[in-house]
Structure formats: C-alpha cells, structure tokens
PDB file of C-alpha atoms in Angstrom:
ATOM      1  CA  ASP A   9    -172.773 -45.692-137.657  1.00  0.00           C
ATOM      2  CA  GLN A  10    -174.602 -44.459-134.559  1.00  0.00           C
ATOM      3  CA  GLN A  11    -171.655 -43.379-132.446  1.00  0.00           C
ATOM      4  CA  VAL A  12    -173.012 -39.858-131.949  1.00  0.00           C
ATOM      5  CA  LYS A  13    -176.737 -39.323-131.597  1.00  0.00           C
ATOM      6  CA  GLN A  14    -178.969 -36.310-131.331  1.00  0.00           C
ATOM      7  CA  ASN A  15    -182.374 -37.715-130.555  1.00  0.00           C
ATOM      8  CA  SER A  16    -184.352 -34.503-130.908  1.00  0.00           C
ATOM      9  CA  PRO A  17    -184.632 -33.447-134.549  1.00  0.00           C
ATOM     10  CA  SER A  18    -186.178 -30.125-133.586  1.00  0.00           C
ATOM     11  CA  LEU A  19    -186.711 -27.777-130.648  1.00  0.00           C
ATOM     12  CA  SER A  20    -188.724 -24.563-130.259  1.00  0.00           C
ATOM     13  CA  VAL A  21    -187.964 -22.059-127.496  1.00  0.00           C
ATOM     14  CA  GLN A  22    -189.268 -18.617-126.629  1.00  0.00           C
ATOM     15  CA  GLU A  23    -186.875 -15.712-126.993  1.00  0.00           C
ATOM     16  CA  GLY A  24    -185.089 -14.995-123.707  1.00  0.00           C
ATOM     17  CA  ARG A  25    -185.534 -18.517-122.362  1.00  0.00           C
ATOM     18  CA  ILE A  26    -182.950 -21.272-122.137  1.00  0.00           C
ATOM     19  CA  SER A  27    -182.335 -23.649-125.054  1.00  0.00           C
ATOM     20  CA  ILE A  28    -180.951 -27.061-124.147  1.00  0.00           C
ATOM     21  CA  LEU A  29    -179.659 -29.286-126.919  1.00  0.00           C
ATOM     22  CA  ASN A  30    -178.615 -32.826-126.144  1.00  0.00           C
ATOM     23  CA  CYS A  31    -176.180 -35.313-127.601  1.00  0.00           C
ATOM     24  CA  ASP A  32    -175.322 -38.898-126.655  1.00  0.00           C
ATOM     25  CA  TYR A  33    -172.338 -40.945-127.708  1.00  0.00           C
ATOM     26  CA  THR A  34    -171.329 -44.567-127.488  1.00  0.00           C
ATOM     27  CA  ASN A  35    -167.562 -44.591-128.046  1.00  0.00           C
ATOM     28  CA  SER A  36    -165.730 -44.220-124.716  1.00  0.00           C
ATOM     29  CA  MET A  37    -162.543 -43.353-126.645  1.00  0.00           C
ATOM     30  CA  PHE A  38    -163.950 -39.950-127.660  1.00  0.00           C
ATOM     31  CA  ASP A  39    -162.053 -37.300-125.762  1.00  0.00           C
ATOM     32  CA  TYR A  40    -162.934 -34.044-127.522  1.00  0.00           C
ATOM     33  CA  PHE A  41    -166.408 -32.737-128.231  1.00  0.00           C
ATOM     34  CA  LEU A  42    -167.665 -29.757-130.168  1.00  0.00           C
ATOM     35  CA  TRP A  43    -170.862 -27.977-131.071  1.00  0.00           C
ATOM     36  CA  TYR A  44    -171.390 -26.402-134.465  1.00  0.00           C
ATOM     37  CA  LYS A  45    -174.198 -24.191-135.716  1.00  0.00           C
ATOM     38  CA  LYS A  46    -175.339 -24.309-139.321  1.00  0.00           C
ATOM     39  CA  TYR A  47    -177.501 -21.886-141.255  1.00  0.00           C
ATOM     40  CA  PRO A  48    -178.994 -22.895-144.636  1.00  0.00           C
ATOM     41  CA  ALA A  49    -176.538 -22.668-147.544  1.00  0.00           C
ATOM     42  CA  GLU A  50    -173.612 -22.147-145.166  1.00  0.00           C
ATOM     43  CA  GLY A  51    -171.024 -24.460-143.668  1.00  0.00           C
ATOM     44  CA  PRO A  52    -170.963 -25.493-140.009  1.00  0.00           C
ATOM     45  CA  THR A  53    -169.712 -22.698-137.738  1.00  0.00           C
ATOM     46  CA  PHE A  54    -167.743 -23.666-134.638  1.00  0.00           C
ATOM     47  CA  LEU A  55    -169.439 -22.633-131.390  1.00  0.00           C
ATOM     48  CA  ILE A  56    -167.773 -24.236-128.421  1.00  0.00           C
ATOM     49  CA  SER A  57    -165.764 -27.303-127.479  1.00  0.00           C
ATOM     50  CA  ILE A  58    -164.906 -29.333-124.421  1.00  0.00           C
ATOM     51  CA  SER A  59    -162.162 -31.774-123.601  1.00  0.00           C
ATOM     52  CA  SER A  60    -162.977 -34.966-121.732  1.00  0.00           C
ATOM     53  CA  ILE A  61    -160.908 -33.802-118.768  1.00  0.00           C
ATOM     54  CA  LYS A  62    -163.532 -31.105-118.079  1.00  0.00           C
ATOM     55  CA  ASP A  63    -167.223 -31.296-117.315  1.00  0.00           C
ATOM     56  CA  LYS A  64    -168.164 -27.743-118.247  1.00  0.00           C
ATOM     57  CA  ASN A  65    -167.015 -25.030-120.596  1.00  0.00           C
ATOM     58  CA  GLU A  66    -168.594 -21.613-120.951  1.00  0.00           C
ATOM     59  CA  ASP A  67    -168.343 -18.945-123.614  1.00  0.00           C
ATOM     60  CA  GLY A  68    -170.729 -16.044-123.289  1.00  0.00           C
ATOM     61  CA  ARG A  69    -174.293 -17.278-123.739  1.00  0.00           C
ATOM     62  CA  PHE A  70    -173.118 -20.806-124.592  1.00  0.00           C
ATOM     63  CA  THR A  71    -172.239 -23.497-122.066  1.00  0.00           C
ATOM     64  CA  VAL A  72    -171.400 -27.095-122.837  1.00  0.00           C
ATOM     65  CA  PHE A  73    -171.752 -29.773-120.167  1.00  0.00           C
ATOM     66  CA  LEU A  74    -170.131 -33.190-120.398  1.00  0.00           C
ATOM     67  CA  ASN A  75    -171.221 -36.217-118.380  1.00  0.00           C
ATOM     68  CA  LYS A  76    -168.713 -38.926-119.189  1.00  0.00           C
ATOM     69  CA  SER A  77    -170.333 -41.630-117.094  1.00  0.00           C
ATOM     70  CA  ALA A  78    -173.592 -41.142-118.992  1.00  0.00           C
ATOM     71  CA  LYS A  79    -171.800 -40.503-122.307  1.00  0.00           C
ATOM     72  CA  HIS A  80    -173.887 -37.379-122.687  1.00  0.00           C
ATOM     73  CA  LEU A  81    -173.232 -33.774-123.535  1.00  0.00           C
ATOM     74  CA  SER A  82    -175.510 -30.808-123.734  1.00  0.00           C
ATOM     75  CA  LEU A  83    -175.388 -27.266-125.035  1.00  0.00           C
ATOM     76  CA  HIS A  84    -177.172 -24.538-123.096  1.00  0.00           C
ATOM     77  CA  ILE A  85    -177.942 -21.200-124.727  1.00  0.00           C
ATOM     78  CA  VAL A  86    -179.025 -18.468-122.320  1.00  0.00           C
ATOM     79  CA  PRO A  87    -180.773 -16.240-123.178  1.00  0.00           C
ATOM     80  CA  SER A  88    -181.947 -17.574-126.524  1.00  0.00           C
ATOM     81  CA  GLN A  89    -182.225 -15.057-129.359  1.00  0.00           C
ATOM     82  CA  PRO A  90    -184.044 -15.300-132.725  1.00  0.00           C
ATOM     83  CA  GLY A  91    -180.638 -15.248-134.473  1.00  0.00           C
ATOM     84  CA  ASP A  92    -179.823 -18.528-132.732  1.00  0.00           C
ATOM     85  CA  SER A  93    -182.366 -20.278-134.948  1.00  0.00           C
ATOM     86  CA  ALA A  94    -180.281 -22.804-136.909  1.00  0.00           C
ATOM     87  CA  VAL A  95    -179.347 -26.489-137.003  1.00  0.00           C
ATOM     88  CA  TYR A  96    -176.955 -27.486-134.215  1.00  0.00           C
ATOM     89  CA  PHE A  97    -174.565 -30.411-134.629  1.00  0.00           C
ATOM     90  CA  CYS A  98    -172.547 -32.087-131.947  1.00  0.00           C
ATOM     91  CA  ALA A  99    -169.302 -33.738-132.992  1.00  0.00           C
ATOM     92  CA  ALA A 100    -166.780 -35.939-131.273  1.00  0.00           C
ATOM     93  CA  SER A 101    -163.260 -37.084-131.995  1.00  0.00           C
ATOM     94  CA  VAL A 102    -160.699 -39.548-130.744  1.00  0.00           C
ATOM     95  CA  PRO A 103    -157.098 -38.500-130.076  1.00  0.00           C
ATOM     96  CA  SER A 104    -155.797 -40.009-133.279  1.00  0.00           C
ATOM     97  CA  GLY A 105    -153.263 -38.164-135.394  1.00  0.00           C
ATOM     98  CA  THR A 106    -155.808 -36.078-137.238  1.00  0.00           C
ATOM     99  CA  TYR A 107    -158.846 -35.761-134.970  1.00  0.00           C
ATOM    100  CA  LYS A 108    -161.469 -36.629-137.565  1.00  0.00           C
ATOM    101  CA  TYR A 109    -164.921 -35.625-136.366  1.00  0.00           C
ATOM    102  CA  ILE A 110    -167.943 -37.895-136.014  1.00  0.00           C
ATOM    103  CA  PHE A 111    -171.097 -35.812-136.276  1.00  0.00           C
ATOM    104  CA  GLY A 112    -174.592 -36.240-134.931  1.00  0.00           C
ATOM    105  CA  THR A 113    -177.646 -35.795-137.128  1.00  0.00           C
ATOM    106  CA  GLY A 114    -178.388 -32.302-135.895  1.00  0.00           C
ATOM    107  CA  THR A 115    -181.176 -30.540-133.991  1.00  0.00           C
ATOM    108  CA  ARG A 116    -183.079 -27.709-135.628  1.00  0.00           C
ATOM    109  CA  LEU A 117    -183.571 -24.928-133.067  1.00  0.00           C
ATOM    110  CA  LYS A 118    -186.252 -22.331-133.595  1.00  0.00           C
ATOM    111  CA  VAL A 119    -186.279 -19.346-131.252  1.00  0.00           C
ATOM    112  CA  LEU A 120    -189.647 -17.644-131.281  1.00  0.00           C
ATOM    113  CA  ALA A 121    -189.802 -13.871-130.887  1.00  0.00           C
TER     114      ALA A 121
ATOM    115  CA  GLU B  13    -162.220 -12.949-139.640  1.00  0.00           C
ATOM    116  CA  PRO B  14    -160.339 -15.373-141.934  1.00  0.00           C
ATOM    117  CA  GLU B  15    -162.465 -18.080-143.466  1.00  0.00           C
ATOM    118  CA  VAL B  16    -162.285 -21.208-145.563  1.00  0.00           C
ATOM    119  CA  THR B  17    -163.507 -20.574-149.098  1.00  0.00           C
ATOM    120  CA  GLN B  18    -164.824 -23.197-151.494  1.00  0.00           C
ATOM    121  CA  THR B  19    -165.519 -23.049-155.202  1.00  0.00           C
ATOM    122  CA  PRO B  20    -167.754 -23.612-157.026  1.00  0.00           C
ATOM    123  CA  SER B  21    -170.793 -23.316-154.777  1.00  0.00           C
ATOM    124  CA  HIS B  22    -172.702 -25.688-157.080  1.00  0.00           C
ATOM    125  CA  GLN B  23    -171.332 -28.169-159.594  1.00  0.00           C
ATOM    126  CA  VAL B  24    -173.476 -30.192-161.972  1.00  0.00           C
ATOM    127  CA  THR B  25    -171.713 -33.060-163.735  1.00  0.00           C
ATOM    128  CA  GLN B  26    -172.640 -35.999-165.892  1.00  0.00           C
ATOM    129  CA  MET B  27    -172.128 -39.449-164.382  1.00  0.00           C
ATOM    130  CA  GLY B  28    -168.714 -40.829-165.269  1.00  0.00           C
ATOM    131  CA  GLN B  29    -167.104 -37.419-165.605  1.00  0.00           C
ATOM    132  CA  GLU B  30    -164.241 -36.155-163.476  1.00  0.00           C
ATOM    133  CA  VAL B  31    -164.873 -33.313-161.058  1.00  0.00           C
ATOM    134  CA  ILE B  32    -162.510 -31.152-159.012  1.00  0.00           C
ATOM    135  CA  LEU B  33    -163.724 -29.310-155.943  1.00  0.00           C
ATOM    136  CA  ARG B  34    -161.541 -26.475-154.739  1.00  0.00           C
ATOM    137  CA  CYS B  35    -160.851 -25.071-151.304  1.00  0.00           C
ATOM    138  CA  VAL B  36    -158.661 -22.320-149.924  1.00  0.00           C
ATOM    139  CA  PRO B  37    -158.037 -23.073-146.247  1.00  0.00           C
ATOM    140  CA  ILE B  38    -157.239 -20.404-143.682  1.00  0.00           C
ATOM    141  CA  SER B  39    -153.685 -19.300-144.354  1.00  0.00           C
ATOM    142  CA  ASN B  40    -151.898 -20.342-141.155  1.00  0.00           C
ATOM    143  CA  HIS B  41    -153.720 -23.650-140.840  1.00  0.00           C
ATOM    144  CA  LEU B  42    -151.776 -26.872-141.255  1.00  0.00           C
ATOM    145  CA  TYR B  43    -154.460 -29.591-141.165  1.00  0.00           C
ATOM    146  CA  PHE B  44    -156.985 -29.983-143.965  1.00  0.00           C
ATOM    147  CA  TYR B  45    -160.087 -32.083-144.260  1.00  0.00           C
ATOM    148  CA  TRP B  46    -162.911 -33.026-146.595  1.00  0.00           C
ATOM    149  CA  TYR B  47    -166.328 -34.068-145.347  1.00  0.00           C
ATOM    150  CA  ARG B  48    -169.544 -34.700-147.212  1.00  0.00           C
ATOM    151  CA  GLN B  49    -173.230 -34.622-146.365  1.00  0.00           C
ATOM    152  CA  ILE B  50    -175.676 -36.561-148.480  1.00  0.00           C
ATOM    153  CA  LEU B  51    -179.131 -34.975-148.361  1.00  0.00           C
ATOM    154  CA  GLY B  52    -180.891 -35.911-145.142  1.00  0.00           C
ATOM    155  CA  GLN B  53    -177.869 -37.702-143.685  1.00  0.00           C
ATOM    156  CA  LYS B  54    -175.025 -36.920-141.323  1.00  0.00           C
ATOM    157  CA  VAL B  55    -171.883 -34.998-142.139  1.00  0.00           C
ATOM    158  CA  GLU B  56    -169.302 -37.740-142.839  1.00  0.00           C
ATOM    159  CA  PHE B  57    -165.518 -37.604-142.714  1.00  0.00           C
ATOM    160  CA  LEU B  58    -163.759 -38.364-145.998  1.00  0.00           C
ATOM    161  CA  VAL B  59    -160.071 -37.572-145.610  1.00  0.00           C
ATOM    162  CA  SER B  60    -157.512 -35.617-143.633  1.00  0.00           C
ATOM    163  CA  PHE B  61    -154.297 -34.152-145.010  1.00  0.00           C
ATOM    164  CA  TYR B  62    -151.186 -32.914-143.257  1.00  0.00           C
ATOM    165  CA  ASN B  63    -147.633 -32.219-144.326  1.00  0.00           C
ATOM    166  CA  ASN B  64    -148.502 -32.888-147.971  1.00  0.00           C
ATOM    167  CA  GLU B  65    -149.854 -36.346-147.441  1.00  0.00           C
ATOM    168  CA  ILE B  66    -153.052 -38.102-146.480  1.00  0.00           C
ATOM    169  CA  SER B  67    -153.167 -38.732-142.727  1.00  0.00           C
ATOM    170  CA  GLU B  68    -156.374 -40.702-142.602  1.00  0.00           C
ATOM    171  CA  LYS B  69    -159.179 -41.653-144.968  1.00  0.00           C
ATOM    172  CA  SER B  70    -162.576 -43.222-144.543  1.00  0.00           C
ATOM    173  CA  GLU B  71    -164.044 -46.223-146.334  1.00  0.00           C
ATOM    174  CA  ILE B  72    -165.897 -43.799-148.602  1.00  0.00           C
ATOM    175  CA  PHE B  73    -162.598 -42.400-149.887  1.00  0.00           C
ATOM    176  CA  ASP B  74    -161.857 -45.120-152.421  1.00  0.00           C
ATOM    177  CA  ASP B  75    -159.588 -45.126-155.478  1.00  0.00           C
ATOM    178  CA  GLN B  76    -161.936 -42.759-157.312  1.00  0.00           C
ATOM    179  CA  PHE B  77    -161.077 -39.980-154.858  1.00  0.00           C
ATOM    180  CA  SER B  78    -157.841 -38.046-154.521  1.00  0.00           C
ATOM    181  CA  VAL B  79    -156.701 -34.894-152.769  1.00  0.00           C
ATOM    182  CA  GLU B  80    -153.928 -32.475-153.568  1.00  0.00           C
ATOM    183  CA  ARG B  81    -152.417 -29.258-152.292  1.00  0.00           C
ATOM    184  CA  PRO B  82    -150.893 -28.101-155.558  1.00  0.00           C
ATOM    185  CA  ASP B  83    -149.582 -24.664-154.694  1.00  0.00           C
ATOM    186  CA  GLY B  84    -149.472 -24.080-150.941  1.00  0.00           C
ATOM    187  CA  SER B  85    -152.835 -22.319-150.801  1.00  0.00           C
ATOM    188  CA  ASN B  86    -155.395 -24.471-152.607  1.00  0.00           C
ATOM    189  CA  PHE B  87    -156.611 -27.853-151.398  1.00  0.00           C
ATOM    190  CA  THR B  88    -158.541 -29.886-153.949  1.00  0.00           C
ATOM    191  CA  LEU B  89    -160.729 -32.968-153.958  1.00  0.00           C
ATOM    192  CA  LYS B  90    -160.933 -34.867-157.242  1.00  0.00           C
ATOM    193  CA  ILE B  91    -163.449 -37.546-158.081  1.00  0.00           C
ATOM    194  CA  ARG B  92    -162.236 -39.404-161.163  1.00  0.00           C
ATOM    195  CA  SER B  93    -165.398 -41.021-162.460  1.00  0.00           C
ATOM    196  CA  THR B  94    -168.454 -39.709-160.683  1.00  0.00           C
ATOM    197  CA  LYS B  95    -171.410 -41.874-159.701  1.00  0.00           C
ATOM    198  CA  LEU B  96    -174.971 -40.867-158.909  1.00  0.00           C
ATOM    199  CA  GLU B  97    -174.339 -41.607-155.226  1.00  0.00           C
ATOM    200  CA  ASP B  98    -171.555 -39.010-155.131  1.00  0.00           C
ATOM    201  CA  SER B  99    -174.259 -36.318-155.161  1.00  0.00           C
ATOM    202  CA  ALA B 100    -173.842 -34.472-151.861  1.00  0.00           C
ATOM    203  CA  MET B 101    -172.616 -31.295-150.177  1.00  0.00           C
ATOM    204  CA  TYR B 102    -168.849 -31.423-149.869  1.00  0.00           C
ATOM    205  CA  PHE B 103    -167.291 -29.404-147.056  1.00  0.00           C
ATOM    206  CA  CYS B 104    -163.650 -28.462-146.734  1.00  0.00           C
ATOM    207  CA  ALA B 105    -162.279 -27.722-143.267  1.00  0.00           C
ATOM    208  CA  SER B 106    -158.961 -26.656-141.798  1.00  0.00           C
ATOM    209  CA  SER B 107    -157.375 -26.276-138.383  1.00  0.00           C
ATOM    210  CA  VAL B 108    -154.195 -24.767-136.968  1.00  0.00           C
ATOM    211  CA  LYS B 109    -153.374 -27.937-135.078  1.00  0.00           C
ATOM    212  CA  ALA B 110    -155.073 -31.324-135.077  1.00  0.00           C
ATOM    213  CA  GLU B 111    -156.449 -30.747-131.577  1.00  0.00           C
ATOM    214  CA  GLN B 112    -157.866 -27.302-132.392  1.00  0.00           C
ATOM    215  CA  PRO B 113    -161.402 -26.793-133.744  1.00  0.00           C
ATOM    216  CA  GLN B 114    -161.857 -27.256-137.464  1.00  0.00           C
ATOM    217  CA  HIS B 115    -163.262 -24.358-139.448  1.00  0.00           C
ATOM    218  CA  PHE B 116    -165.533 -25.198-142.346  1.00  0.00           C
ATOM    219  CA  GLY B 117    -166.216 -23.625-145.702  1.00  0.00           C
ATOM    220  CA  ASP B 118    -169.739 -23.095-147.025  1.00  0.00           C
ATOM    221  CA  GLY B 119    -169.536 -26.229-149.148  1.00  0.00           C
ATOM    222  CA  THR B 120    -169.912 -27.240-152.780  1.00  0.00           C
ATOM    223  CA  ARG B 121    -173.169 -28.836-153.785  1.00  0.00           C
ATOM    224  CA  LEU B 122    -172.291 -31.607-156.246  1.00  0.00           C
ATOM    225  CA  SER B 123    -175.125 -32.885-158.412  1.00  0.00           C
ATOM    226  CA  ILE B 124    -174.465 -35.922-160.599  1.00  0.00           C
ATOM    227  CA  LEU B 125    -176.898 -36.451-163.466  1.00  0.00           C
TER     228      LEU B 125
END
C-alpha cells in the first residue's frame, strides 16, 4: 500500500531556518490531509490540516501547501526550533463515513541548535 | 487540554492468549478508532466505531479482533487468540466529528511471546 509516500526518511535543519517536509499521494479521491508530529514513546499529535478545496493553510509557524495537480503536499516550519525535532507523518483520508487515515512512513526532523 | 488515554502502556502476552487494550477517548468525541504500527512500518488503520457499532474495518481486523464501548467512556480492543505478528504499537484515536482531526493516545506496546 503506497498511497501516501514520504520519500525523505530524515531531514536536518539549523535552528531559525525553514524546514520543508514533503508528502506525495496517488489516490485522487483523497480530499483531506493532515500532518502529525510524533515524539518517542508518545502518540501522534495533530499539527495542521488542509481540505482539498484549499491550497494553503497556516497556523503560526506551520504552513501546509497542497498541489492537487501534482498530488503533493508540504509542511513548512518557520522558524525551526530544537523542540520541533520529531518524526512527522502526513496522512490523507477520503470522504467516506468515518474518514479513516492513510499514513505516510514519516520523516525524522532534527533541528540543530 | 483533554487527551486520549490508553492502558496499559506495555502488555506482554503469550501467543494464543486473549488480550484487551483499553482506551478512554476525549469525553465529547463521538468517533473512535484503532490503528496499529508494527515496528519499522506505517501506522495502519484497523477499525472505526460510531454510534455503538463498527463503521469500517480493514482487512487486518479479522474475526480475532473485536471492539466494544462497554460503559460510555471506555473503548476497548480485544484480540481473542494472539499471534506473534500481532506484536505492534496500538493507538486509539477519537474525533468530535468524522471530518475533524483525530486525536491519538500514546499507545499500548503489545509484545507477543
């Protein structure tokens, strides 16, 4: 099942710079996308979401961009902070009755002080 | 901030034994989910539950699995006769509405010996 892919397993960024995490999907029926952050020994924590009717959603330091024609979404974190170091998962869902999520494999972000 | 709580944090069980994983979703949430993550793999959807019945289940969720909301606050996942391949992190999640973000617990690590 490769419907949601995160091709970069890891990313290192200097504190204060921009972190860009990428996610590609194959199912054109997906209409809702989310980013989650996960620390070790904790569950995924919701960060930000975007509906397919939008191409951008912003919440503080986090912005998600959606390019439907390319079936690509990205998460921008500006400025990056050491506390942002975690594994980031993108997830997608179809508008079925229960909105089950299909997750990517995750990208481990390390923000260097 | 309200959170989803899961118990136990770690469960070790002999193969063939029954196991019950417990979750207390956020109190005003109406949609409940179980996901699992086998070590090194993606987070996978198992089952969704709404209005006291299963809304959707994956191929993984076979006859050995069942879910229950016995008392209006707990949400449980039972595996009747565990197999070695059931070893994984099991995450419970809940949402206010199906189209709202799901909030995850910290998971139960299930180890089958």
